[in-house]
Tab-separated table of C-alpha atoms in Angstrom:
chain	number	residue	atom	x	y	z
A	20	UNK	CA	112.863	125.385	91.568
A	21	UNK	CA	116.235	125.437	93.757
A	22	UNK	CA	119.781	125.479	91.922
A	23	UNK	CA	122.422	124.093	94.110
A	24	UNK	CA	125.793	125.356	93.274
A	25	UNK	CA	128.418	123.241	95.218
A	26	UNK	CA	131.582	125.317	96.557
A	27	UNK	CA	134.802	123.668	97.723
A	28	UNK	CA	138.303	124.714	98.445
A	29	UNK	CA	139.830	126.114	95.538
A	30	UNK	CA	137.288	125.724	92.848
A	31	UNK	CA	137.694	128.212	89.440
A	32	UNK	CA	135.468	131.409	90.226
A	33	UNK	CA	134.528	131.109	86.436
A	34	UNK	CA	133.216	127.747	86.236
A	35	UNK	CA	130.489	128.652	88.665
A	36	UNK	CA	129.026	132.004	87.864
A	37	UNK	CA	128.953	131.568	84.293
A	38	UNK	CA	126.383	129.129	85.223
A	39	UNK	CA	125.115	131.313	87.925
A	40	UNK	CA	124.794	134.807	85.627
A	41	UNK	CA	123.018	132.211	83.158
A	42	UNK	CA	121.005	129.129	83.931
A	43	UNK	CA	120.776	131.386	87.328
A	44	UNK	CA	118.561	133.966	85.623
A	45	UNK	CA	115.353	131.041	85.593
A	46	UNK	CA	112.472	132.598	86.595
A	47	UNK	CA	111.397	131.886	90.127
A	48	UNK	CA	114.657	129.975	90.783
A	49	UNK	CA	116.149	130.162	93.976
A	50	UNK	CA	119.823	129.632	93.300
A	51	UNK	CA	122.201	128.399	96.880
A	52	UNK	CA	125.544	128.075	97.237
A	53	UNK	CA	126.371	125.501	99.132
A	54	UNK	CA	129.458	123.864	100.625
A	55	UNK	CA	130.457	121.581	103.160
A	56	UNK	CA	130.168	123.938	105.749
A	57	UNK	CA	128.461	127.200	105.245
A	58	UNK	CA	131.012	130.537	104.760
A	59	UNK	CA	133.552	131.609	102.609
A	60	UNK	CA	135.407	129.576	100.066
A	61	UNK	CA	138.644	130.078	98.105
A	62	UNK	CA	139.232	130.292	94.834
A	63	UNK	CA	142.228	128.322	93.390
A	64	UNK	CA	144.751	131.292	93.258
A	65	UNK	CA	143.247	132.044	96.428
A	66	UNK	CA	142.346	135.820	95.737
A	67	UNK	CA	139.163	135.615	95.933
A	68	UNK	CA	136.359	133.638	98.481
A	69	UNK	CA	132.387	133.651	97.462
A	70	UNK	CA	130.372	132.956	100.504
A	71	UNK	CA	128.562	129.350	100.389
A	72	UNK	CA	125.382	130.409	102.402
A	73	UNK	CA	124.228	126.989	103.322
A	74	UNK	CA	126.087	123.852	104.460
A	75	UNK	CA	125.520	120.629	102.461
A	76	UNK	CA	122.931	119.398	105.196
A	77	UNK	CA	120.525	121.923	104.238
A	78	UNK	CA	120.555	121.325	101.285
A	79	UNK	CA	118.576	118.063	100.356
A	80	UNK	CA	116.310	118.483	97.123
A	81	UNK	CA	117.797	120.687	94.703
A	82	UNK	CA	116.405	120.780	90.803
A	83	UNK	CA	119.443	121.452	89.806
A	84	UNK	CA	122.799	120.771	90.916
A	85	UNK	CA	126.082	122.457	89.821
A	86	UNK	CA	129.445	121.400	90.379
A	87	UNK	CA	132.424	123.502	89.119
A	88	UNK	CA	136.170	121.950	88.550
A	89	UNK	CA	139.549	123.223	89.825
A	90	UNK	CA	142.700	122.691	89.036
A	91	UNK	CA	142.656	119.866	92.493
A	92	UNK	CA	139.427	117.819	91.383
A	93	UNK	CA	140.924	114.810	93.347
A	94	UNK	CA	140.969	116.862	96.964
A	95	UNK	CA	137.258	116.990	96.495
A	96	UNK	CA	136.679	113.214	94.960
A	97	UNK	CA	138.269	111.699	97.887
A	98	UNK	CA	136.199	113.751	100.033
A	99	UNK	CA	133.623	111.597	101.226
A	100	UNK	CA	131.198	114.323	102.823
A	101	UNK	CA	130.828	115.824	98.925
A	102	UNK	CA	130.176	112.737	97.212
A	103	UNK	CA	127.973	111.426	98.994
A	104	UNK	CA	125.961	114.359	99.509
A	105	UNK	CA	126.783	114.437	95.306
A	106	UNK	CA	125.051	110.904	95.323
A	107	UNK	CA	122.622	111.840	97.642
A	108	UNK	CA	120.771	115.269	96.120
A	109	UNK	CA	121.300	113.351	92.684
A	110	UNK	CA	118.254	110.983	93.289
A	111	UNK	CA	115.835	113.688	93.104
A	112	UNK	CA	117.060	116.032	90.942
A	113	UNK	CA	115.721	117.072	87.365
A	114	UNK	CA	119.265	117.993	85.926
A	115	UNK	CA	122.660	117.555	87.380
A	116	UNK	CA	124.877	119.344	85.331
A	117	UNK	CA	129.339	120.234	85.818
A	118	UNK	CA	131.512	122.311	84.396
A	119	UNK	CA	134.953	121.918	83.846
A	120	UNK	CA	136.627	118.991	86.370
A	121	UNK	CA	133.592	119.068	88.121
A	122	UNK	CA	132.366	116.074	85.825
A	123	UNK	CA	135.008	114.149	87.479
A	124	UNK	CA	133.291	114.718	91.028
A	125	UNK	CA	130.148	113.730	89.205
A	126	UNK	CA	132.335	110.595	87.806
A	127	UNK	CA	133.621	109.682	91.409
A	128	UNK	CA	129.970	109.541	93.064
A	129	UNK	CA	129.314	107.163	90.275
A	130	UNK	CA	126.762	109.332	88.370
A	131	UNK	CA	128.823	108.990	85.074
A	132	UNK	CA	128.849	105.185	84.682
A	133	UNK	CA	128.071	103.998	80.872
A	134	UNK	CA	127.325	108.286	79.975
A	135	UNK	CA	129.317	110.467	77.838
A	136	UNK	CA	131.079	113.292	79.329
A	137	UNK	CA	133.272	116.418	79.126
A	138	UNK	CA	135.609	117.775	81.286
A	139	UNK	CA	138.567	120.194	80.804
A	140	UNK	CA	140.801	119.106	77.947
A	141	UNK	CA	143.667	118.273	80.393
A	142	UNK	CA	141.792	115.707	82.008
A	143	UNK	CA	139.200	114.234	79.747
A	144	UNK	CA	141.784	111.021	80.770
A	145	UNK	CA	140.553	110.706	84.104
A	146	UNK	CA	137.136	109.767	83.102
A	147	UNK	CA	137.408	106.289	81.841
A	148	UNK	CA	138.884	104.933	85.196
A	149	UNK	CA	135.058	105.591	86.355
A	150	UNK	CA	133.118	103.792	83.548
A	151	UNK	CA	132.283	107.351	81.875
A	152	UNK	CA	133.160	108.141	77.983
A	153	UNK	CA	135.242	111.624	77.127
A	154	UNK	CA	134.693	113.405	74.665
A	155	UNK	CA	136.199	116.462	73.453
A	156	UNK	CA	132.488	118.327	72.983
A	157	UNK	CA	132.015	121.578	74.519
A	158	UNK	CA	128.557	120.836	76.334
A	159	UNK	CA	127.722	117.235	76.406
A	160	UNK	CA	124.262	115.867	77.410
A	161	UNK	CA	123.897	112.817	78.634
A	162	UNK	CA	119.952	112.043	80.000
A	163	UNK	CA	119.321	114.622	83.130
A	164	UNK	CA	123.346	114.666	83.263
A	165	UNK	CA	124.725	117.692	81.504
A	166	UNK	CA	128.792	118.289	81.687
A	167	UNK	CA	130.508	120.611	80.125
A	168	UNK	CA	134.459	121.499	79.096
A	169	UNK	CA	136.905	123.927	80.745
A	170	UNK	CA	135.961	127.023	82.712
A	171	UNK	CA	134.643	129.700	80.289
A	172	UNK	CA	131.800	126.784	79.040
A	173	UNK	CA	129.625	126.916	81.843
A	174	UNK	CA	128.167	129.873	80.026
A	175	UNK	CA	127.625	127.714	77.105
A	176	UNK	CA	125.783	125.002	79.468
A	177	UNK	CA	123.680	127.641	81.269
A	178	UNK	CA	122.346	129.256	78.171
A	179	UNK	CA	121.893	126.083	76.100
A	180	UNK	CA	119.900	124.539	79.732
A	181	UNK	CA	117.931	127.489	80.450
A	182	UNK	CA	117.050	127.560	76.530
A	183	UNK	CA	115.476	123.789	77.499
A	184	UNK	CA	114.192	124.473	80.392
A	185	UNK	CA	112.090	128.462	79.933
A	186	UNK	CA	112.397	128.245	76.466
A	187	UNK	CA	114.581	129.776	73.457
A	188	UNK	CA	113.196	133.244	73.921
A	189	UNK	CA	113.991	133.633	77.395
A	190	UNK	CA	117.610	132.078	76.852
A	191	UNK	CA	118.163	134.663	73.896
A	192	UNK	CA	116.473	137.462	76.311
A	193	UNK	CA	119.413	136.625	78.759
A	194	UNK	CA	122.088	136.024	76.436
A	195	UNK	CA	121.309	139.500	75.623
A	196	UNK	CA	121.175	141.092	78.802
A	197	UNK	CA	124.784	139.513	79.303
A	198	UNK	CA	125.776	140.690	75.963
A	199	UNK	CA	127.119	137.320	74.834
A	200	UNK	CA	128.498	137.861	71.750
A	201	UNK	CA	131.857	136.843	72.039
A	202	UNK	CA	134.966	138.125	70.302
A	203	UNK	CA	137.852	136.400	71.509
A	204	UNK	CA	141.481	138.304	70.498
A	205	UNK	CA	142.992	134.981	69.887
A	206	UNK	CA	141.611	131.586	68.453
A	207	UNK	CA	143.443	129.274	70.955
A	208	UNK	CA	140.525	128.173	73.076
A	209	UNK	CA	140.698	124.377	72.396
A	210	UNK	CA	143.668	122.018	72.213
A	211	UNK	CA	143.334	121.798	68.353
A	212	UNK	CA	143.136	125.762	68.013
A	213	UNK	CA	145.789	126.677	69.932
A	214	UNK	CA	149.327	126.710	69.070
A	215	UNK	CA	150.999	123.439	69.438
A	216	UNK	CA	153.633	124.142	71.696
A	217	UNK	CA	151.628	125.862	74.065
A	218	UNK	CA	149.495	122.705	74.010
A	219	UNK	CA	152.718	120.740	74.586
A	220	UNK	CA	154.182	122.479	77.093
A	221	UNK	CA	150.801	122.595	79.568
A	222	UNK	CA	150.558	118.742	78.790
A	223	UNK	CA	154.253	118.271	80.270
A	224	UNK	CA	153.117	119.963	83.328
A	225	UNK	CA	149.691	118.073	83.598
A	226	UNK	CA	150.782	114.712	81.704
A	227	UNK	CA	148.268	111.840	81.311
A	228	UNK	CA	147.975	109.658	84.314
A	229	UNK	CA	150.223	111.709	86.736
A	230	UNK	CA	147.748	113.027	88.600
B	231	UNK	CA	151.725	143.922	90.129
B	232	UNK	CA	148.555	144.851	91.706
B	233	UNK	CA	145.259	144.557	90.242
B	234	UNK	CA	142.260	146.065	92.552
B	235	UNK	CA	138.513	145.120	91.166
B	236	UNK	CA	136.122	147.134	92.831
B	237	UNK	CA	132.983	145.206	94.677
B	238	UNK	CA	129.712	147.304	95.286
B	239	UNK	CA	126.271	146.108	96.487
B	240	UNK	CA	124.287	144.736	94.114
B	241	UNK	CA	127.349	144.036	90.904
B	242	UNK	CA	126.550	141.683	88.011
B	243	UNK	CA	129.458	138.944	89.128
B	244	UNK	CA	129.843	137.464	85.785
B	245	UNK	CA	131.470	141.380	85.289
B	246	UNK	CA	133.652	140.846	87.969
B	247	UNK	CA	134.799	137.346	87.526
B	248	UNK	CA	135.523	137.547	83.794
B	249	UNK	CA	138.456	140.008	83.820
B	250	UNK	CA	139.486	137.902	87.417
B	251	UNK	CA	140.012	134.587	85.576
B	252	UNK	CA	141.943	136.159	82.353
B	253	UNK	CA	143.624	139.124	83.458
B	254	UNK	CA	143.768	138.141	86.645
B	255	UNK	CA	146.264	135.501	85.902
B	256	UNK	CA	148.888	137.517	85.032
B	257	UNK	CA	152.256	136.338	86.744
B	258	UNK	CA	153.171	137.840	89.588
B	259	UNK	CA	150.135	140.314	90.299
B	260	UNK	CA	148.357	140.496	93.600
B	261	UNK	CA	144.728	140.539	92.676
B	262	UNK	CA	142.455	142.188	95.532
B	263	UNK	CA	138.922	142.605	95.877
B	264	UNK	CA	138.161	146.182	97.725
B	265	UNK	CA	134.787	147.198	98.782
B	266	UNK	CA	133.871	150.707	100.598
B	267	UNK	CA	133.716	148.568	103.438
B	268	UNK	CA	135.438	145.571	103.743
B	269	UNK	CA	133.201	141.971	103.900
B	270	UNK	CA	130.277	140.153	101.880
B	271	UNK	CA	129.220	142.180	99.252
B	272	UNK	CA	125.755	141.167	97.473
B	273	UNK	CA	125.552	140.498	93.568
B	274	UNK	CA	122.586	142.311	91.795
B	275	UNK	CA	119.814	139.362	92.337
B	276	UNK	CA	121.026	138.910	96.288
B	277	UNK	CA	121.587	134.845	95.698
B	278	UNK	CA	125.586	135.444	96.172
B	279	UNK	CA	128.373	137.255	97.980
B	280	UNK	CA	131.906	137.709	97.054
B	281	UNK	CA	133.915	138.798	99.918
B	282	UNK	CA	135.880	142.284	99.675
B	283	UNK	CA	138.996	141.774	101.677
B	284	UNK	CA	140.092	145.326	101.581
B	285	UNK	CA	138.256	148.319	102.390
B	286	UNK	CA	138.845	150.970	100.285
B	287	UNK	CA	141.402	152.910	102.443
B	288	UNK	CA	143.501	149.902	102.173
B	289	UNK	CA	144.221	149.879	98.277
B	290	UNK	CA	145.585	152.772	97.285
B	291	UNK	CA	147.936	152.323	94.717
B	292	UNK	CA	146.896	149.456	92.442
B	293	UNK	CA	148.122	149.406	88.875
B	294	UNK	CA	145.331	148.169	87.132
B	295	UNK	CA	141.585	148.866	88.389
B	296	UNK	CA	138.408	146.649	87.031
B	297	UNK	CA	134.814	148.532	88.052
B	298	UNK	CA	132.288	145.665	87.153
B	299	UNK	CA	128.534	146.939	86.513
B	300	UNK	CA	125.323	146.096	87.387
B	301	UNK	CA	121.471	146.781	86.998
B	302	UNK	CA	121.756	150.045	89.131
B	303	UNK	CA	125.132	152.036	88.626
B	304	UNK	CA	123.353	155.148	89.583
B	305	UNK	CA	123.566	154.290	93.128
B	306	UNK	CA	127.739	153.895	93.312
B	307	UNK	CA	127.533	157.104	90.345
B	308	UNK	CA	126.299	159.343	93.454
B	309	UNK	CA	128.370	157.333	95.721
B	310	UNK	CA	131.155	160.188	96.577
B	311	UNK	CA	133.643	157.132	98.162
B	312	UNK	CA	133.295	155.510	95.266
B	313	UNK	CA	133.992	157.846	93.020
B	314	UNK	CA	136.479	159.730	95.290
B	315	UNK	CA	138.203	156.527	95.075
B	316	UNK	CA	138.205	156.159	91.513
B	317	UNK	CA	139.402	159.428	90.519
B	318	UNK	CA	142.336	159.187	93.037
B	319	UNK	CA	143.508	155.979	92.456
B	320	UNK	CA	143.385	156.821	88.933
B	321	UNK	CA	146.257	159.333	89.187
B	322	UNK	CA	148.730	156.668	89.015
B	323	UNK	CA	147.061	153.278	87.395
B	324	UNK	CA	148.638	151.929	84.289
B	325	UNK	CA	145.302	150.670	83.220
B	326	UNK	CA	142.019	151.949	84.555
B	327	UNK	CA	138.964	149.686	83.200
B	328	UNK	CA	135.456	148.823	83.474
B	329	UNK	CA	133.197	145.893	82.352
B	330	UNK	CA	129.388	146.671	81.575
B	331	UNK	CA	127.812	149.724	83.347
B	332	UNK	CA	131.430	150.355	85.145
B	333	UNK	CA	131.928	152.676	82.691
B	334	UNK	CA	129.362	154.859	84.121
B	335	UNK	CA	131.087	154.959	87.452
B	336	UNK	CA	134.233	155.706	85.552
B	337	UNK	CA	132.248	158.536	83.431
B	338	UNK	CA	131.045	159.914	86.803
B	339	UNK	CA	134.430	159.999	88.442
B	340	UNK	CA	135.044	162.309	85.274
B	341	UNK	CA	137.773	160.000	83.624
B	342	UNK	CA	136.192	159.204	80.157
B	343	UNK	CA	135.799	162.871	79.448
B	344	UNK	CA	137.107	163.420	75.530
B	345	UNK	CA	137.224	159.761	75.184
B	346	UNK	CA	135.392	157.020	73.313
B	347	UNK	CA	133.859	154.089	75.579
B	348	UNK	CA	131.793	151.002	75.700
B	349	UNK	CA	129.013	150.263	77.847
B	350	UNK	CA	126.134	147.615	78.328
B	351	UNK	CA	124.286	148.513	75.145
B	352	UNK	CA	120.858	149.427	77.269
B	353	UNK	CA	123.283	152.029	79.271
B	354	UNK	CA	125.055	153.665	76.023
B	355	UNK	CA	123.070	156.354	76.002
B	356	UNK	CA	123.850	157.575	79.302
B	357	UNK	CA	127.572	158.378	78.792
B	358	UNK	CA	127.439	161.760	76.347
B	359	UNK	CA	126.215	163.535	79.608
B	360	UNK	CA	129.624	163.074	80.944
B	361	UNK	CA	131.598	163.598	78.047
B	362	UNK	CA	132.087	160.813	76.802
B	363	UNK	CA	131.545	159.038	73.222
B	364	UNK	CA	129.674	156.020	73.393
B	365	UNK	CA	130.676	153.172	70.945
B	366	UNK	CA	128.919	149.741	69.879
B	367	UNK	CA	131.984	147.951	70.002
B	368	UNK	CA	132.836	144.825	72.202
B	369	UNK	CA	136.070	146.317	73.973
B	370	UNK	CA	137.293	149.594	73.278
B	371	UNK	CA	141.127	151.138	74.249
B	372	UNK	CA	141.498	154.831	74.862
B	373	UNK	CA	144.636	155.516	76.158
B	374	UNK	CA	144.884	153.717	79.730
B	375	UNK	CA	141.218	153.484	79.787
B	376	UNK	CA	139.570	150.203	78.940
B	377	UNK	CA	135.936	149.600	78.879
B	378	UNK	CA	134.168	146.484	77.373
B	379	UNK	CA	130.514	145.939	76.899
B	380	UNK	CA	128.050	143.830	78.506
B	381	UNK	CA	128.879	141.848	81.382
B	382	UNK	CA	130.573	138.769	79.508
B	383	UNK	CA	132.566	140.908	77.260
B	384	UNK	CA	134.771	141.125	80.340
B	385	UNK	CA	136.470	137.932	79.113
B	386	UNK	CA	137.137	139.229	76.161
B	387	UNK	CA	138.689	142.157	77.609
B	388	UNK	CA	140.637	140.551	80.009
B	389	UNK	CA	142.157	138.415	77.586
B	390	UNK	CA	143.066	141.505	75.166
B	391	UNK	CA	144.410	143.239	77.919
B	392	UNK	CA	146.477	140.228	79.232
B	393	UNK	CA	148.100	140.185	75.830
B	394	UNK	CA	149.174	143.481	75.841
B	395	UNK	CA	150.754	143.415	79.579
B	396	UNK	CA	152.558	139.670	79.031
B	397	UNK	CA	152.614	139.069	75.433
B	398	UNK	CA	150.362	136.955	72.991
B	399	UNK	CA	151.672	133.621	74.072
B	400	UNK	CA	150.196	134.097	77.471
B	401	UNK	CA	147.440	135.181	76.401
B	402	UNK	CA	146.724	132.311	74.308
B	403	UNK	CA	147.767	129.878	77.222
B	404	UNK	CA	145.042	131.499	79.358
B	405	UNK	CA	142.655	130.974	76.583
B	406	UNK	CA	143.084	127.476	76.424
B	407	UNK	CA	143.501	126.813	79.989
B	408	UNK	CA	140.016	128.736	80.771
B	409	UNK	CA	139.312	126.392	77.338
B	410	UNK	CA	137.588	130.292	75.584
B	411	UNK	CA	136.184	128.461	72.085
B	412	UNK	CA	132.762	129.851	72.416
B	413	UNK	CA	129.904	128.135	71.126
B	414	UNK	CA	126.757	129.955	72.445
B	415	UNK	CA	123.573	128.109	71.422
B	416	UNK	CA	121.971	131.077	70.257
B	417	UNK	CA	123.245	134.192	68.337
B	418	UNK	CA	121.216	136.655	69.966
B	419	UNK	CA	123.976	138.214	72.111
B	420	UNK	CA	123.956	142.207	70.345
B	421	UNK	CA	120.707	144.033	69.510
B	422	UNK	CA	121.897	143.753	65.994
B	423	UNK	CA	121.819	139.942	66.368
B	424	UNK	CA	118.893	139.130	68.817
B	425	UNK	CA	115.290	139.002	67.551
B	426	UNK	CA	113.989	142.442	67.473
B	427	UNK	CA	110.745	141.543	69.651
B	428	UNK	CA	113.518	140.992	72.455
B	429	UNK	CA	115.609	143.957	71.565
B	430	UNK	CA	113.005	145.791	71.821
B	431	UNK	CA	110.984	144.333	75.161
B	432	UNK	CA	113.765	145.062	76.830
B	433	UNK	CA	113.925	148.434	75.555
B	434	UNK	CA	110.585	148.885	76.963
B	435	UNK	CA	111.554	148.146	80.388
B	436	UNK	CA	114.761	150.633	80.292
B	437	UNK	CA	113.760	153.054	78.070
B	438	UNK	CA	116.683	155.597	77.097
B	439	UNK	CA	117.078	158.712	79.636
B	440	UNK	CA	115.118	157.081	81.924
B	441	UNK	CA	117.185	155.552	84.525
């Protein structure tokens, strides 16, 4: 079993190792980073590079493919290299799964057409324009397609797919061993938690449409 | 601002990342991974690097310090530039903190002496020998010194510490933009909570006092 986790210029660190410290922990899974040409990659305040150890031509038959978001989803959807290759590891793979914007790569390569999907609140928008249906669920699934909300629910989507796939023991097992038992300070994790003017003013910044 | 999280062969990166993505966003702080030496530095299961761009000898007056854990903190707990490091850079931190087994490293630099602090929950037992009081709670503040739990408690840290540096409203905007409204699929993510068969498997494979 190989997991494919895609890297790109400025993806969220988050969105891909909550996955990684989660669905990651399969047993007997070899888990790759990949990217469009092997070495370090950025993160999106650009503090912080993980290495992507393979380049997207060795990379061919993953199980599982991962695809984080960033606050930039549309450097990466106009990048023909990564969708295609998107498109191309898709045909044979058991699940193929985002987190955050990353749905929206999954929506550009055409994966998302007539499926449900999540995506971060700010641009559950975008998905429409490629035939796929928002909604504002936390991890949605969708056949083999499995897409999940902003950033911090890739943990969510790793534990709830590695429940499916080794079973609800060994999901628990892990949860444990990552001591997932959250306790947020604040309940403002999802536009209809937060305060509304907080909510307000990040929409002004990112408004519908405008990007 | 600066905020230095320490990298060390074979670190859980879900530790590392979770402070990095809440905390980490304060405005205006340099965030800077630092490494003994400088370059790729291996996560606990080898399938990832995060690249240290400092070496030690480079960062030597951050204000806030993160030590992540991992499966074998008594390797960087004998490690002498490590903890060298540690207990210098200390001197003038605002915040010194540690996410999972970090706190052992802290314990062994001798700065938890007197104080109460959290650790992974299989690793709790291993702080009284340095003087400090463990504690089954999530995140715990003594003084300057902030230590959190299991490897994804380090959100919930980072977020609780954000607060406190920049003020709830922040705080809260980090939440939702990292969209934090957990909704784990299981609730197995304390020993209280878990099914005791699992609790106590993996208390069979790291039995207390001896690692």
């Amino acid at each position: 079993m190989q997991i494919a986790v895609l890297l790109y210029d400025r993806f969220t660190a988050l969105d891909a190792i909550g996955p990684f410290d989660t669905l990651g922990r399969l047993p007997d899974a070899e888990v790759v980073f990949v990217s469009e040409r092997p070495g370090p990659v950025r993160t999106d305040n650009g503090a912080l590079a993980l290495v992507a150890d393979k380049g997207l031509d060795e990379v061919t038959r993953p199980d599982i493919v991962v695809v984080p978001g960033g606050p930039h989803p549309e450097l990466e959807m106009e990048n023909a290299a990564v969708v295609d290759w998107l498109r191309a590891v898709d045909a044979a793979t058991t699940w193929t799964t985002s987190v955050c914007t990353g749905s929206l790569l999954l929506a550009a390569a055409g994966l998302l057409k007539g499926r449900r999907a999540a995506s971060h609140w700010l641009y559950l928008d975008r998905l429409p324009a490629f035939g796929a249906e928002p909604t504002g669920e936390r991890v949605v699934y969708d056949g083999k397609y499995v897409t999940a909300a902003g950033v911090s629910s890739g943990i969510d989507m790793g534990l709830g797919l590695l429940g499916r796939i080794a079973g609800d023991a060994y999901a628990q097992t892990v949860q444990l061993m990552t001591e997932y038992d959250p306790q947020p300070p604040y309940d403002a994790g999802s536009p209809d938690k937060a305060p509304a003017e907080i909510v307000a003013r990040l929409r002004a910044v990112n408004p519908p449409g405008a990007r």
